[in-house]
Short mmCIF file of C-alpha atoms and ligand atoms in Angstrom, two decimals:
data_model
loop_
_atom_site.label_atom_id
_atom_site.label_comp_id
_atom_site.label_asym_id
_atom_site.label_seq_id
_atom_site.Cartn_x
_atom_site.Cartn_y
_atom_site.Cartn_z
CA MET A 145 0.01 0.27 0.13
CA GLY A 146 1.20 3.46 -0.97
CA GLN A 147 4.61 2.11 -1.94
CA GLY A 148 4.50 3.00 -5.37
CA MET A 149 2.33 4.54 -7.69
CA LEU A 150 2.06 6.31 -11.02
CA ILE A 151 -0.85 9.08 -11.74
CA LYS A 152 -0.66 9.20 -15.42
CA ASN A 153 -1.80 11.66 -18.08
CA GLY A 154 -3.59 13.95 -15.35
CA THR A 155 -3.87 17.87 -15.33
CA VAL A 156 -1.90 19.33 -12.36
CA ILE A 157 -3.37 22.00 -11.11
CA THR A 158 -1.34 24.18 -8.07
CA ALA A 159 -1.83 27.35 -6.50
CA HIS A 160 0.35 28.71 -9.35
CA ARG A 161 0.17 26.75 -12.13
CA THR A 162 -1.98 24.08 -14.48
CA TYR A 163 -0.17 21.62 -16.68
CA GLU A 164 -0.30 18.08 -18.16
CA ALA A 165 1.92 15.61 -16.24
CA ASP A 166 2.53 12.16 -14.84
CA ILE A 167 3.29 11.99 -10.81
CA LYS A 168 5.38 9.39 -9.19
CA ILE A 169 4.55 8.49 -5.67
CA GLU A 170 6.61 6.68 -3.25
CA ARG A 171 6.77 5.73 0.26
CA GLY A 172 3.72 8.24 0.43
CA LYS A 173 5.73 11.15 -0.91
CA ILE A 174 5.74 12.94 -4.32
CA ALA A 175 8.95 11.33 -6.32
CA GLY A 176 8.40 12.33 -9.54
CA ILE A 177 6.75 15.04 -11.93
CA GLY A 178 6.90 15.09 -15.35
CA LYS A 179 5.93 13.62 -18.98
CA ASP A 180 5.96 10.11 -19.57
CA LEU A 181 7.39 8.54 -16.29
CA ASP A 182 8.50 5.05 -16.24
CA ALA A 183 5.90 2.74 -14.14
CA GLN A 184 8.57 0.01 -13.62
CA ASN A 185 8.99 -1.62 -10.27
CA LEU A 186 5.68 0.51 -9.37
CA GLU A 187 2.73 -1.06 -7.60
CA LYS A 188 0.20 0.60 -9.43
CA THR A 189 -0.98 2.88 -12.07
CA ILE A 190 -3.73 5.27 -12.28
CA ASP A 191 -5.00 6.56 -15.50
CA ALA A 192 -6.09 10.48 -14.93
CA ALA A 193 -6.76 11.39 -18.45
CA GLY A 194 -9.18 13.99 -18.63
CA LEU A 195 -8.86 14.55 -14.82
CA TRP A 196 -7.44 17.47 -12.71
CA ILE A 197 -5.08 16.75 -9.68
CA ILE A 198 -5.06 19.18 -6.89
CA PRO A 199 -3.69 19.43 -3.39
CA GLY A 200 -5.71 17.73 -1.07
CA LEU A 201 -7.90 20.72 0.54
CA ILE A 202 -6.68 21.92 4.29
CA ASP A 203 -9.72 22.43 6.15
CA MET A 204 -8.14 24.51 8.71
CA HIS A 205 -11.47 25.28 10.96
CA VAL A 206 -13.18 21.99 12.35
CA HIS A 207 -15.12 21.64 15.30
CA PHE A 208 -15.39 17.78 16.10
CA LEU A 209 -17.05 16.66 18.91
CA SER A 210 -17.47 19.91 20.44
CA PRO A 211 -19.33 20.53 23.64
CA PHE A 212 -21.25 23.79 23.31
CA MET A 213 -24.85 25.44 24.50
CA GLY A 214 -25.74 22.14 26.02
CA GLN A 215 -25.26 19.90 23.18
CA MET A 216 -22.46 17.80 21.51
CA GLY A 217 -21.20 18.24 17.80
CA ALA A 218 -22.04 15.22 15.72
CA ALA A 219 -19.09 14.85 14.08
CA ASP A 220 -16.41 12.43 15.50
CA PHE A 221 -12.99 11.73 14.08
CA TYR A 222 -14.36 8.73 12.02
CA SER A 223 -17.84 10.38 10.55
CA GLY A 224 -15.96 13.58 10.58
CA THR A 225 -12.89 12.73 8.49
CA LYS A 226 -15.00 10.65 6.32
CA ALA A 227 -17.39 13.55 5.53
CA ALA A 228 -14.43 15.77 4.77
CA ALA A 229 -12.50 13.28 2.53
CA PHE A 230 -15.54 13.10 0.55
CA GLY A 231 -15.26 16.72 -0.31
CA GLY A 232 -11.50 16.50 -1.01
CA VAL A 233 -10.11 17.23 2.14
CA THR A 234 -6.70 15.54 3.29
CA THR A 235 -6.07 17.51 6.52
CA ILE A 236 -8.30 18.76 9.04
CA LEU A 237 -7.19 21.44 12.02
CA ASP A 238 -9.75 20.90 14.87
CA PHE A 239 -10.53 23.16 18.00
CA THR A 240 -9.45 21.54 21.42
CA ASN A 241 -12.03 22.65 24.16
CA THR A 242 -9.71 23.78 26.85
CA ASP A 243 -11.64 24.48 29.90
CA ILE A 244 -10.77 26.83 32.95
CA GLY A 245 -8.41 24.92 35.16
CA GLN A 246 -7.07 22.53 32.13
CA THR A 247 -4.08 22.66 30.60
CA MET A 248 -3.71 23.28 26.92
CA LEU A 249 -1.55 19.94 26.45
CA GLU A 250 -4.42 17.94 28.36
CA SER A 251 -7.06 19.24 25.77
CA VAL A 252 -4.52 18.35 22.93
CA LYS A 253 -4.20 14.72 24.39
CA ILE A 254 -7.89 14.30 24.64
CA LYS A 255 -8.10 15.28 20.67
CA GLU A 256 -5.19 12.64 20.19
CA GLU A 257 -7.18 9.93 21.92
CA GLN A 258 -10.43 10.77 20.28
CA ALA A 259 -8.79 10.94 16.50
CA GLU A 260 -6.72 7.61 17.26
CA GLY A 261 -7.70 4.78 15.52
CA LYS A 262 -10.52 6.66 14.01
CA ALA A 263 -9.34 9.08 11.68
CA LEU A 264 -9.10 8.59 7.88
CA ILE A 265 -7.01 11.68 7.04
CA ASP A 266 -4.51 13.86 8.57
CA TYR A 267 -5.01 16.36 11.54
CA SER A 268 -3.94 18.91 13.83
CA PHE A 269 -5.45 21.16 16.49
CA HIS A 270 -5.96 24.79 17.48
CA PRO A 271 -6.02 24.80 21.47
CA ARG A 272 -8.66 27.18 22.58
CA ILE A 273 -7.52 29.54 25.10
CA VAL A 274 -9.80 30.39 27.68
CA GLU A 275 -7.83 31.87 30.86
CA ALA A 276 -4.13 33.32 31.01
CA PRO A 277 -2.53 32.48 34.18
CA GLN A 278 1.17 31.84 34.07
CA ARG A 279 0.89 28.45 33.62
CA ILE A 280 -1.14 28.92 30.39
CA ILE A 281 1.18 31.36 29.07
CA ASP A 282 4.13 29.12 29.79
CA GLU A 283 2.75 26.71 27.86
CA ILE A 284 2.57 28.43 24.78
CA LYS A 285 6.34 27.68 24.13
CA GLU A 286 5.82 23.93 24.91
CA LEU A 287 2.70 23.70 22.50
CA VAL A 288 5.03 25.26 19.83
CA ASP A 289 7.89 22.41 20.58
CA TYR A 290 5.22 20.05 20.51
CA GLY A 291 4.23 21.03 17.25
CA VAL A 292 0.95 22.97 18.13
CA PRO A 293 1.88 26.45 17.52
CA THR A 294 -1.71 27.95 16.58
CA PHE A 295 -4.22 29.06 19.36
CA LYS A 296 -7.73 30.47 19.15
CA MET A 297 -9.57 32.78 21.31
CA PHE A 298 -13.13 33.95 21.33
CA MET A 299 -13.68 37.83 22.12
CA THR A 300 -17.46 36.36 22.66
CA TYR A 301 -19.46 33.76 24.38
CA ARG A 302 -18.96 35.08 27.83
CA ARG A 303 -21.98 33.72 29.34
CA GLN A 304 -21.19 30.18 27.60
CA GLY A 305 -17.89 30.36 29.60
CA ILE A 306 -15.40 30.66 26.64
CA GLN A 307 -14.80 34.23 26.29
CA ALA A 308 -11.17 35.38 26.42
CA HIS A 309 -11.20 39.06 27.34
CA ASP A 310 -8.92 41.83 26.13
CA GLY A 311 -6.29 41.14 28.97
CA ILE A 312 -6.06 37.46 27.87
CA LEU A 313 -5.82 38.33 24.40
CA MET A 314 -2.83 40.95 24.93
CA LYS A 315 -0.61 38.32 27.59
CA VAL A 316 -1.30 35.60 24.56
CA MET A 317 -0.12 37.97 21.95
CA GLU A 318 3.14 39.31 23.94
CA GLU A 319 3.78 35.21 24.16
CA ALA A 320 3.01 34.31 20.79
CA ALA A 321 5.31 36.96 19.22
CA LYS A 322 8.37 35.60 21.51
CA HIS A 323 7.74 31.98 20.32
CA ASN A 324 6.79 32.17 16.75
CA ALA A 325 3.11 31.26 17.35
CA LEU A 326 0.00 32.48 15.67
CA PRO A 327 -2.73 33.61 17.76
CA GLY A 328 -6.09 33.54 16.22
CA VAL A 329 -9.70 35.32 17.26
CA HIS A 330 -13.45 34.68 16.54
CA ALA A 331 -13.93 38.51 16.38
CA GLU A 332 -17.39 39.75 17.85
CA ASN A 333 -17.71 42.32 20.34
CA ASN A 334 -19.43 40.39 23.28
CA ASP A 335 -21.14 43.75 24.81
CA ILE A 336 -22.76 44.36 21.90
CA VAL A 337 -24.00 41.16 21.28
CA GLU A 338 -25.14 40.62 24.97
CA SER A 339 -26.77 43.87 25.21
CA LEU A 340 -28.83 43.26 21.98
CA THR A 341 -30.16 39.65 22.89
CA GLU A 342 -31.10 40.85 26.22
CA GLU A 343 -32.96 43.42 24.64
CA ALA A 344 -34.44 41.20 22.14
CA VAL A 345 -35.50 38.78 24.50
CA GLU A 346 -36.92 41.36 26.91
CA ALA A 347 -39.19 42.56 23.84
CA GLY A 348 -40.28 38.90 23.07
CA GLU A 349 -38.57 39.35 19.57
CA THR A 350 -36.76 35.90 19.60
CA ASP A 351 -37.43 34.66 15.86
CA TRP A 352 -34.58 32.86 14.18
CA HIS A 353 -33.41 36.07 12.52
CA ALA A 354 -32.92 38.25 15.64
CA HIS A 355 -29.78 36.12 15.65
CA ALA A 356 -28.43 38.19 12.75
CA ARG A 357 -29.93 41.34 14.25
CA THR A 358 -28.31 40.99 17.49
CA ARG A 359 -24.82 40.07 16.12
CA PRO A 360 -24.79 42.91 13.66
CA PRO A 361 -21.79 43.76 11.43
CA ILE A 362 -20.50 46.46 13.74
CA ALA A 363 -20.10 43.88 16.64
CA GLU A 364 -17.40 41.96 14.03
CA GLU A 365 -15.98 45.06 12.83
CA GLU A 366 -15.11 46.37 16.01
CA ALA A 367 -13.58 43.18 17.40
CA ILE A 368 -11.71 42.88 14.18
CA GLN A 369 -9.94 46.39 14.95
CA ARG A 370 -9.16 45.80 18.42
CA ALA A 371 -7.63 42.72 17.87
CA VAL A 372 -5.76 44.10 15.09
CA TYR A 373 -4.77 47.03 17.33
CA PHE A 374 -3.42 45.11 19.89
CA ALA A 375 -1.49 42.84 17.51
CA GLN A 376 -0.01 45.75 16.05
CA ARG A 377 0.89 47.18 19.27
CA ILE A 378 2.49 44.36 20.42
CA GLY A 379 3.90 43.08 17.51
CA SER A 380 2.16 39.86 17.23
CA PRO A 381 0.79 38.28 14.06
CA LEU A 382 -2.90 37.45 14.15
CA PHE A 383 -5.03 35.35 12.38
CA ILE A 384 -8.61 36.43 12.24
CA TYR A 385 -11.17 33.27 11.95
CA HIS A 386 -14.09 33.29 9.61
CA VAL A 387 -14.75 37.02 8.82
CA SER A 388 -18.00 37.69 7.61
CA THR A 389 -18.26 41.50 6.99
CA LYS A 390 -17.21 44.29 4.23
CA GLY A 391 -16.04 46.11 7.10
CA GLY A 392 -13.93 43.64 9.12
CA ALA A 393 -12.49 42.39 5.44
CA GLU A 394 -11.32 46.24 5.05
CA ALA A 395 -9.67 46.67 8.33
CA ILE A 396 -7.59 43.59 7.60
CA ALA A 397 -6.58 44.72 4.13
CA LYS A 398 -5.67 48.12 5.83
CA ALA A 399 -3.78 46.34 8.27
CA GLN A 400 -1.92 44.36 5.88
CA LYS A 401 -0.98 47.85 3.46
CA GLN A 402 0.53 48.89 6.53
CA GLY A 403 3.12 46.20 7.03
CA HIS A 404 1.18 43.77 9.64
CA PRO A 405 1.16 40.28 9.15
CA ILE A 406 -2.48 39.77 9.90
CA TYR A 407 -4.30 36.94 7.99
CA ALA A 408 -7.95 35.96 7.43
CA GLU A 409 -10.40 33.48 6.80
CA THR A 410 -13.80 33.40 5.53
CA CYS A 411 -16.13 30.27 4.84
CA PRO A 412 -18.42 29.00 2.53
CA HIS A 413 -21.33 30.24 3.83
CA TYR A 414 -20.17 33.84 3.88
CA LEU A 415 -19.57 33.46 0.06
CA SER A 416 -23.18 32.01 -0.69
CA LEU A 417 -25.93 32.38 1.82
CA THR A 418 -27.50 35.63 3.22
CA ASP A 419 -29.14 36.36 6.55
CA GLU A 420 -32.43 35.50 4.56
CA ILE A 421 -31.89 31.93 5.51
CA LEU A 422 -32.87 32.78 8.94
CA LYS A 423 -36.28 33.94 7.90
CA ARG A 424 -37.20 30.27 6.79
CA GLU A 425 -39.09 28.41 8.80
CA ASP A 426 -36.53 25.59 9.65
CA GLY A 427 -34.16 29.10 9.91
CA TYR A 428 -32.92 27.71 13.40
CA LYS A 429 -30.76 25.13 11.44
CA TYR A 430 -28.72 27.95 10.15
CA ILE A 431 -28.04 29.62 13.52
CA CYS A 432 -24.22 30.00 13.45
CA SER A 433 -21.72 32.74 14.68
CA PRO A 434 -20.86 34.98 13.05
CA PRO A 435 -24.29 35.01 11.18
CA MET A 436 -24.74 35.11 7.68
CA ARG A 437 -24.93 38.56 6.02
CA PRO A 438 -26.80 40.73 3.54
CA LYS A 439 -25.59 40.49 -0.43
CA GLU A 440 -23.08 43.44 -0.17
CA HIS A 441 -20.98 41.43 2.37
CA ILE A 442 -20.56 38.23 0.27
CA GLU A 443 -19.32 40.15 -2.68
CA ALA A 444 -16.83 41.77 -0.38
CA MET A 445 -15.68 38.24 1.05
CA TRP A 446 -15.17 37.10 -2.83
CA GLU A 447 -13.40 40.58 -3.35
CA GLY A 448 -11.03 39.75 -0.53
CA LEU A 449 -10.21 36.45 -1.69
CA GLN A 450 -9.59 37.73 -5.05
CA LYS A 451 -7.23 40.46 -3.67
CA GLY A 452 -5.71 38.09 -1.31
CA TYR A 453 -6.31 40.17 1.89
CA LEU A 454 -8.41 37.15 2.88
CA SER A 455 -5.91 34.21 2.21
CA VAL A 456 -7.81 31.00 3.31
CA THR A 457 -11.01 29.25 3.34
CA GLY A 458 -12.16 27.09 6.07
CA SER A 459 -15.58 25.13 6.83
CA ASP A 460 -16.14 26.41 10.37
CA ASP A 461 -17.86 22.92 10.44
CA CYS A 462 -19.54 22.97 13.74
CA ASN A 463 -21.91 20.12 13.47
CA TYR A 464 -24.93 19.75 15.53
CA SER A 465 -27.74 17.82 14.18
CA SER A 466 -31.26 19.46 13.58
CA GLU A 467 -32.46 17.70 16.47
CA ALA A 468 -29.66 18.98 18.97
CA LYS A 469 -30.61 22.55 17.30
CA ARG A 470 -34.23 22.09 18.20
CA ALA A 471 -33.70 20.36 21.69
CA PRO A 472 -33.64 23.26 24.41
CA MET A 473 -36.96 24.83 22.77
CA ASP A 474 -40.63 24.24 23.64
CA VAL A 475 -43.67 23.32 21.13
CA ASP A 476 -46.87 24.77 20.80
CA LYS A 477 -50.37 23.43 21.07
CA ASP A 478 -49.90 22.10 17.44
CA GLY A 479 -46.59 20.73 18.17
CA GLU A 480 -44.92 23.52 16.31
CA LEU A 481 -41.65 25.03 17.57
CA ILE A 482 -41.89 28.17 19.67
CA PRO A 483 -38.68 30.35 18.24
CA GLU A 484 -36.33 31.30 21.15
CA PHE A 485 -32.94 31.86 18.66
CA GLN A 486 -30.79 32.70 21.76
CA LYS A 487 -31.20 28.92 22.90
CA VAL A 488 -30.22 27.50 19.85
CA VAL A 489 -26.75 26.13 19.58
CA ASN A 490 -24.55 28.09 17.18
CA GLY A 491 -23.06 26.23 14.44
CA LEU A 492 -23.21 25.18 10.61
CA THR A 493 -22.06 22.08 8.73
CA GLY A 494 -19.76 22.85 5.57
CA MET A 495 -16.45 20.41 5.75
CA GLU A 496 -17.61 18.13 2.46
CA SER A 497 -19.68 21.01 1.13
CA ARG A 498 -16.98 23.45 1.25
CA PHE A 499 -15.59 21.97 -2.31
CA HIS A 500 -18.73 21.75 -3.93
CA VAL A 501 -19.64 25.68 -2.54
CA LEU A 502 -16.42 26.96 -3.98
CA MET A 503 -16.37 25.05 -7.02
CA ALA A 504 -20.25 26.32 -8.01
CA LYS A 505 -19.95 29.55 -6.68
CA GLY A 506 -16.36 30.39 -7.17
CA VAL A 507 -14.95 28.53 -10.17
CA GLN A 508 -18.08 28.14 -12.28
CA SER A 509 -19.47 31.55 -11.58
CA GLY A 510 -16.06 32.86 -12.80
CA LYS A 511 -15.20 34.25 -9.58
CA ILE A 512 -12.13 32.53 -9.33
CA ASN A 513 -9.86 29.99 -11.44
CA MET A 514 -8.86 26.42 -10.33
CA ASN A 515 -5.21 28.01 -9.14
CA GLU A 516 -7.04 30.40 -7.08
CA PHE A 517 -9.19 27.79 -5.79
CA VAL A 518 -5.86 25.72 -4.66
CA ARG A 519 -4.60 28.96 -3.08
CA ILE A 520 -7.68 29.46 -1.10
CA THR A 521 -8.15 25.60 -0.04
CA SER A 522 -5.07 24.44 0.81
CA TYR A 523 -1.70 26.47 -0.60
CA ASN A 524 -2.28 29.40 1.85
CA ALA A 525 -3.29 27.31 4.79
CA ALA A 526 -0.53 25.29 4.32
CA LYS A 527 1.94 28.36 4.63
CA ILE A 528 0.21 30.20 7.27
CA PHE A 529 -0.62 27.17 9.77
CA GLY A 530 2.68 25.43 9.27
CA LEU A 531 2.04 22.59 7.18
CA SER A 532 4.39 23.93 3.94
CA ALA A 533 6.90 21.60 2.69
CA LYS A 534 4.64 18.63 3.40
CA LYS A 535 0.98 19.87 2.35
CA GLY A 536 -0.70 22.27 0.03
CA ASP A 537 1.11 21.82 -2.65
CA ILE A 538 2.42 19.34 -5.64
CA SER A 539 5.84 19.53 -5.45
CA ILE A 540 8.59 16.82 -5.06
CA GLY A 541 8.98 15.64 -1.62
CA TYR A 542 5.52 17.08 -0.40
CA ASP A 543 3.01 14.68 0.97
CA ALA A 544 1.36 12.65 -2.12
CA ASP A 545 -2.12 14.30 -0.53
CA LEU A 546 -4.14 14.74 -3.83
CA VAL A 547 -7.74 15.05 -4.97
CA LEU A 548 -8.53 13.74 -8.45
CA ILE A 549 -11.52 15.74 -10.07
CA ASP A 550 -13.66 14.74 -12.93
CA PRO A 551 -14.36 18.50 -14.14
CA HIS A 552 -17.33 17.23 -16.40
CA LYS A 553 -19.09 15.39 -13.72
CA GLU A 554 -22.29 17.22 -12.83
CA MET A 555 -24.26 17.06 -9.03
CA LYS A 556 -27.19 18.58 -7.48
CA LEU A 557 -26.08 18.89 -4.00
CA THR A 558 -28.81 17.19 -2.01
CA TYR A 559 -28.46 16.44 1.83
CA ASP A 560 -28.98 12.50 1.01
CA LYS A 561 -25.59 12.92 -0.89
CA LEU A 562 -23.63 14.23 1.90
CA HIS A 563 -21.75 11.88 4.59
CA LEU A 564 -22.92 13.62 8.16
CA ASP A 565 -25.96 12.77 9.73
CA THR A 566 -26.95 16.56 10.33
CA GLN A 567 -30.39 15.72 8.75
CA TYR A 568 -30.03 19.48 6.93
CA ASN A 569 -27.77 20.88 4.13
CA PRO A 570 -27.65 24.85 3.68
CA TRP A 571 -27.04 24.34 0.18
CA GLU A 572 -29.66 21.84 -0.76
CA GLY A 573 -30.32 21.92 -4.65
CA LEU A 574 -26.86 23.39 -5.50
CA LYS A 575 -25.82 22.41 -8.74
CA VAL A 576 -21.99 21.63 -9.18
CA LYS A 577 -19.59 20.80 -11.95
CA GLY A 578 -16.19 19.22 -11.11
CA ILE A 579 -16.61 16.56 -8.54
CA PRO A 580 -14.02 14.48 -6.51
CA VAL A 581 -13.60 11.14 -7.93
CA MET A 582 -10.42 9.89 -5.58
CA THR A 583 -9.35 11.75 -2.59
CA MET A 584 -5.88 10.32 -1.36
CA VAL A 585 -3.47 10.79 1.62
CA ARG A 586 0.40 10.03 1.60
CA GLY A 587 -0.43 8.14 -1.61
CA ASN A 588 -3.24 5.95 -0.20
CA PRO A 589 -6.36 6.17 -1.77
CA ILE A 590 -8.90 7.28 1.16
CA ILE A 591 -12.08 7.96 -0.85
CA GLU A 592 -12.37 6.07 -4.51
CA GLN A 593 -15.50 5.77 -6.70
CA GLY A 594 -17.71 7.12 -3.66
CA GLN A 595 -16.28 4.45 -1.29
CA VAL A 596 -14.22 4.47 1.59
CA VAL A 597 -11.28 2.40 0.87
CA VAL A 598 -8.92 3.05 3.90
CA GLU A 599 -9.06 1.65 7.49
CA PRO A 600 -9.96 3.91 10.22
CA GLY A 601 -7.05 5.39 11.94
CA TYR A 602 -5.04 5.78 8.92
CA GLY A 603 -4.91 9.39 9.30
CA ARG A 604 -1.93 10.76 11.52
CA PHE A 605 -1.37 13.87 13.90
CA VAL A 606 0.84 16.43 11.98
CA ARG A 607 3.36 18.17 13.78
CA ARG A 608 3.48 21.61 12.62
CA LYS A 609 6.16 24.50 12.81
CA LEU A 610 5.49 28.17 11.42
CA ASP A 611 8.18 29.64 9.08
CA PRO A 612 8.70 32.86 10.75
CA SER A 613 9.64 34.37 7.21
CA LEU A 614 6.49 33.30 5.93
CA LEU A 615 4.43 35.40 8.97
CA ARG A 616 6.07 38.52 7.70
CA GLN A 617 4.30 38.40 4.23
CA PHE A 618 0.53 38.23 4.16
CA GLY A 619 -2.44 37.90 1.90
CA ASN A 620 -1.39 35.51 -1.23
CA PHE A 621 1.74 33.51 -0.78
N1 DUC B 179 -19.39 29.55 16.00
C1 DUC B 179 -20.41 28.72 15.73
O1 DUC B 179 -21.25 29.02 14.93
N2 DUC B 179 -20.48 27.71 16.71
C2 DUC B 179 -19.67 27.58 17.54
C3 DUC B 179 -18.65 28.32 17.68
C4 DUC B 179 -18.35 29.54 16.67
O2 DUC B 179 -17.57 30.56 16.93
ZN1 ZN B 180 -15.75 30.93 15.87
ZN1 ZN B 181 -15.54 27.51 14.50
#
């Protein structure tokens, strides 16, 4: 298995080039790229004539087995990595659930145990930071040395017990700057969200769409600007997760122009869905934070990706089933749900659909080309999150993490075609052309002809190291 393979006659697409070539794989790594490579002594040959070959997608933002607002995320390391692999993903970065009193290393070890024997694809973690006593600050270097150099702090969710207040942000940034670590933030102003939510609840305005009204663009824009300001003053690089607003994206572009290493992600839902979705009867299913926004923000997200000040897309897959989303609410005498947006666990599915949404709304709509698709789905993420020289490119010595795509194959995306048991799909009915037909990790097929063809536990924990010279660049690499 994976000892030697030749993929012949495919169209190789990387972040910078598109060309016809054979790819030779030995011991899980790319060993040769060129015309008419010799298949002698190789175990297997795949004819990829007519297929596109891209680097496996990196989803740098998933939440597996995530306890939140009284519910538990549905995706574990088997079901989650399986769904992700069907969407062309070969590496995921998941968040730990570090709690008060716990060490970050403990939270990483819990995740490693959850993944062991289950994951189909490669993985790593971003520890969540919720407090900053000296023992946590000291752990930043330990974790960098352990191969886990990226962290996430929530600027909101005080009531849910996971907010990192400004003092914590500043301490973490100071330490991160010393040790080549990359702090990241979920940027929403908690005071704005909390006070608007209280007012809405008092006024009895708790329809699903109130979720978006109580988390307005200004809440995100202000929090991004505050985090950027701290990072600039302290001299720390900073990653902004899931940007959803025009103003937020503009603040990031401005900081980059001033020469500061600020990186940012946006997600498939902010590139394709508006807040109108929360007006549907089943709007509770689509409650996530930040919320979806009016149309002009969608356009701004595409512009950010095109111009490069938004560097990556992640799914922010935080998979709660429809049942889990309904669970905290009462029903009326007719059995209809009584909407109370504030009780619904926040989170959207997307790790499998990211491929399809970006292909349909990005490539097919002419907003990006396939090289840009690669850049925003794997190449930039590998550079920013310490996976370069291993993943995110098709180059000699890199892991043979590849996706073979049939560019002519079409599909109507419906819930029953997806592989996670969430009972909903925000992109129901989306027409996609260009479908993954094989996902390969380190030279081994994971998904082939619609089937899982690898044993659970094949996926490995990947130790990461940030490249300080890369962290002085930004935008597109
Ligand atoms: N956003 C969500 O929608 N869910 C969980 C965490 C988050 O930031
Ligand atoms: Zn978040
Ligand atoms: Zn998230």
